[in-house]
Amino acid sequence: MTSAERLRAKGLRATRPRVVVLDVLDAARASHEHLPVAQIAERARVKLPTVSTQAVYDCLDALTGAGLARGIEPAGHPARFEARVGDNHHHLVCRDCGRTVDVDCTLGHAPCLAPSDTAGFAVEEAEVVFWGRCPECRSQRS
Ligand SMILES: [Zn+2]
Ligand SMILES: [Zn+2]
C-alpha cells in the first residue's frame, strides 16, 4: 500500500504533508532510525520545501493517533518517531546522544513483562527503555 492508501485506510485525509511525513518515517524504518521532529521536518522539506515544523508536529499527532507511527519520549531527550508499530518492541537509548535502537519484544506480544504486583490493574502493555551509552559515545569517552 502507498502512504496515501494507508492514511485513507485509517480514515485520515491523505494530505500532501501527511504523505511526505509517513514516507520519511518509512524510509527511516528501513535504516532502523528513530527521528526527532527537527530531522523529520528537514527530510520532509526535501520533497515539500514549504512544510513548517508546526505542520510536521500536526502530521505526527495524526499519524500516532491513527496507529501509523509511534512516538518515544526518553526523559531528557526530544521525542523521536518511528513507523514500526504494533509489535510491542522496546528501545535502547544512549544517555549522551539520544540515539535510539530497537529491541525486539521477548514474547512477541504485549505485555511481555509483568509487574511483581499489578495492584489490581489489567496490564495491557510494557514499554521498556534500556539506558546506556552507544558505541560511538563510549569510544569518545575512552
Ligand atoms: Zn551516543
Ligand atoms: Zn523502535
GROMACS .gro file of C-alpha atoms and ligand atoms in nm:
model
  144
    1MET     CA    1   0.000   0.000   0.000
    2THR     CA    2   0.116   0.353  -0.069
    3SER     CA    3   0.135   0.602   0.216
    4ALA     CA    4  -0.179   0.773   0.083
    5GLU     CA    5  -0.369   0.442   0.084
    6ARG     CA    6  -0.254   0.363   0.437
    7LEU     CA    7  -0.373   0.705   0.556
    8ARG     CA    8  -0.714   0.657   0.395
    9ALA     CA    9  -0.742   0.304   0.537
   10LYS     CA   10  -0.716   0.465   0.882
   11GLY     CA   11  -0.982   0.720   0.798
   12LEU     CA   12  -0.737   1.009   0.756
   13ARG     CA   13  -0.729   1.251   0.466
   14ALA     CA   14  -0.417   1.187   0.262
   15THR     CA   15  -0.285   1.543   0.265
   16ARG     CA   16   0.050   1.606   0.099
   17PRO     CA   17   0.232   1.681   0.430
   18ARG     CA   18   0.099   1.361   0.591
   19VAL     CA   19   0.204   1.151   0.292
   20VAL     CA   20   0.550   1.307   0.294
   21VAL     CA   21   0.598   1.263   0.671
   22LEU     CA   22   0.485   0.899   0.653
   23ASP     CA   23   0.726   0.842   0.363
   24VAL     CA   24   1.009   0.990   0.572
   25LEU     CA   25   0.927   0.758   0.863
   26ASP     CA   26   0.904   0.454   0.634
   27ALA     CA   27   1.245   0.531   0.484
   28ALA     CA   28   1.388   0.575   0.835
   29ARG     CA   29   1.238   0.243   0.937
   30ALA     CA   30   1.439   0.069   0.666
   31SER     CA   31   1.757   0.212   0.822
   32HIS     CA   32   1.636   0.148   1.179
   33GLU     CA   33   1.632   0.518   1.267
   34HIS     CA   34   1.416   0.690   1.528
   35LEU     CA   35   1.399   1.054   1.427
   36PRO     CA   36   1.343   1.368   1.631
   37VAL     CA   37   1.092   1.616   1.487
   38ALA     CA   38   1.362   1.856   1.363
   39GLN     CA   39   1.515   1.582   1.150
   40ILE     CA   40   1.177   1.465   1.018
   41ALA     CA   41   1.098   1.824   0.916
   42GLU     CA   42   1.438   1.857   0.746
   43ARG     CA   43   1.383   1.540   0.542
   44ALA     CA   44   1.019   1.627   0.465
   45ARG     CA   45   1.137   1.961   0.319
   46VAL     CA   46   1.343   1.778   0.058
   47LYS     CA   47   1.011   1.677  -0.101
   48LEU     CA   48   0.792   1.957   0.028
   49PRO     CA   49   1.003   2.272   0.086
   50THR     CA   50   0.715   2.477   0.228
   51VAL     CA   51   0.616   2.243   0.513
   52SER     CA   52   0.652   2.410   0.854
   53THR     CA   53   0.778   2.242   1.168
   54GLN     CA   54   0.435   2.300   1.323
   55ALA     CA   55   0.272   2.121   1.029
   56VAL     CA   56   0.509   1.829   1.084
   57TYR     CA   57   0.405   1.818   1.452
   58ASP     CA   58   0.040   1.814   1.344
   59CYS     CA   59   0.107   1.530   1.098
   60LEU     CA   60   0.288   1.328   1.365
   61ASP     CA   61  -0.007   1.379   1.600
   62ALA     CA   62  -0.245   1.245   1.336
   63LEU     CA   63  -0.017   0.954   1.244
   64THR     CA   64   0.044   0.842   1.602
   65GLY     CA   65  -0.326   0.886   1.683
   66ALA     CA   66  -0.415   0.656   1.393
   67GLY     CA   67  -0.152   0.399   1.491
   68LEU     CA   68   0.064   0.455   1.180
   69ALA     CA   69   0.354   0.594   1.381
   70ARG     CA   70   0.484   0.568   1.732
   71GLY     CA   71   0.648   0.832   1.948
   72ILE     CA   72   0.912   0.754   2.208
   73GLU     CA   73   0.984   1.017   2.470
   74PRO     CA   74   1.303   0.930   2.654
   75ALA     CA   75   1.334   1.154   2.962
   76GLY     CA   76   1.569   1.445   2.898
   77HIS     CA   77   1.576   1.397   2.520
   78PRO     CA   78   1.348   1.524   2.242
   79ALA     CA   79   1.073   1.282   2.136
   80ARG     CA   80   1.156   1.054   1.847
   81PHE     CA   81   0.922   0.893   1.600
   82GLU     CA   82   0.915   0.571   1.400
   83ALA     CA   83   0.689   0.381   1.163
   84ARG     CA   84   0.750   0.045   1.330
   85VAL     CA   85   0.425  -0.001   1.522
   86GLY     CA   86   0.213  -0.272   1.675
   87ASP     CA   87   0.483  -0.523   1.766
   88ASN     CA   88   0.541  -0.416   2.129
   89HIS     CA   89   0.914  -0.366   2.075
   90HIS     CA   90   1.138  -0.183   2.320
   91HIS     CA   91   1.431   0.057   2.297
   92LEU     CA   92   1.791   0.110   2.396
   93VAL     CA   93   1.859   0.483   2.442
   94CYS     CA   94   2.203   0.647   2.465
   95ARG     CA   95   2.223   0.886   2.761
   96ASP     CA   96   2.472   1.108   2.580
   97CYS     CA   97   2.348   1.149   2.223
   98GLY     CA   98   1.993   1.012   2.249
   99ARG     CA   99   2.049   0.753   1.976
  100THR     CA  100   1.761   0.506   1.994
  101VAL     CA  101   1.781   0.143   1.887
  102ASP     CA  102   1.507  -0.120   1.867
  103VAL     CA  103   1.500  -0.420   2.097
  104ASP     CA  104   1.261  -0.695   1.994
  105CYS     CA  105   0.990  -0.790   2.237
  106THR     CA  106   1.087  -1.109   2.416
  107LEU     CA  107   0.747  -1.273   2.373
  108GLY     CA  108   0.625  -1.104   2.056
  109HIS     CA  109   0.305  -0.982   2.215
  110ALA     CA  110   0.205  -0.736   2.485
  111PRO     CA  111   0.257  -0.729   2.774
  112CYS     CA  112   0.588  -0.915   2.764
  113LEU     CA  113   0.674  -0.815   3.119
  114ALA     CA  114   0.456  -0.846   3.423
  115PRO     CA  115   0.493  -0.625   3.728
  116SER     CA  116   0.561  -0.809   4.053
  117ASP     CA  117   0.232  -0.665   4.180
  118THR     CA  118  -0.039  -0.547   3.936
  119ALA     CA  119  -0.225  -0.359   4.213
  120GLY     CA  120  -0.549  -0.472   4.053
  121PHE     CA  121  -0.467  -0.322   3.710
  122ALA     CA  122  -0.545  -0.510   3.391
  123VAL     CA  123  -0.197  -0.473   3.237
  124GLU     CA  124  -0.205  -0.413   2.860
  125GLU     CA  125   0.149  -0.330   2.765
  126ALA     CA  126   0.500  -0.275   2.893
  127GLU     CA  127   0.724  -0.006   2.748
  128VAL     CA  128   1.084  -0.068   2.842
  129VAL     CA  129   1.372   0.174   2.791
  130PHE     CA  130   1.721   0.039   2.845
  131TRP     CA  131   1.951   0.332   2.924
  132GLY     CA  132   2.321   0.329   2.849
  133ARG     CA  133   2.586   0.470   2.617
  134CYS     CA  134   2.613   0.385   2.248
  135PRO     CA  135   2.939   0.253   2.097
  136GLU     CA  136   3.027   0.593   1.943
  137CYS     CA  137   2.982   0.781   2.271
  138ARG     CA  138   3.172   0.513   2.461
  139SER     CA  139   3.471   0.535   2.228
  140GLN     CA  140   3.473   0.915   2.258
  141ARG     CA  141   3.500   0.885   2.634
  142SER     CA  142   3.787   0.644   2.645
  143ZN      ZN  143   2.555   0.804   2.198
  144ZN      ZN  144   1.158   0.147   1.770
   0.00000   0.00000   0.00000
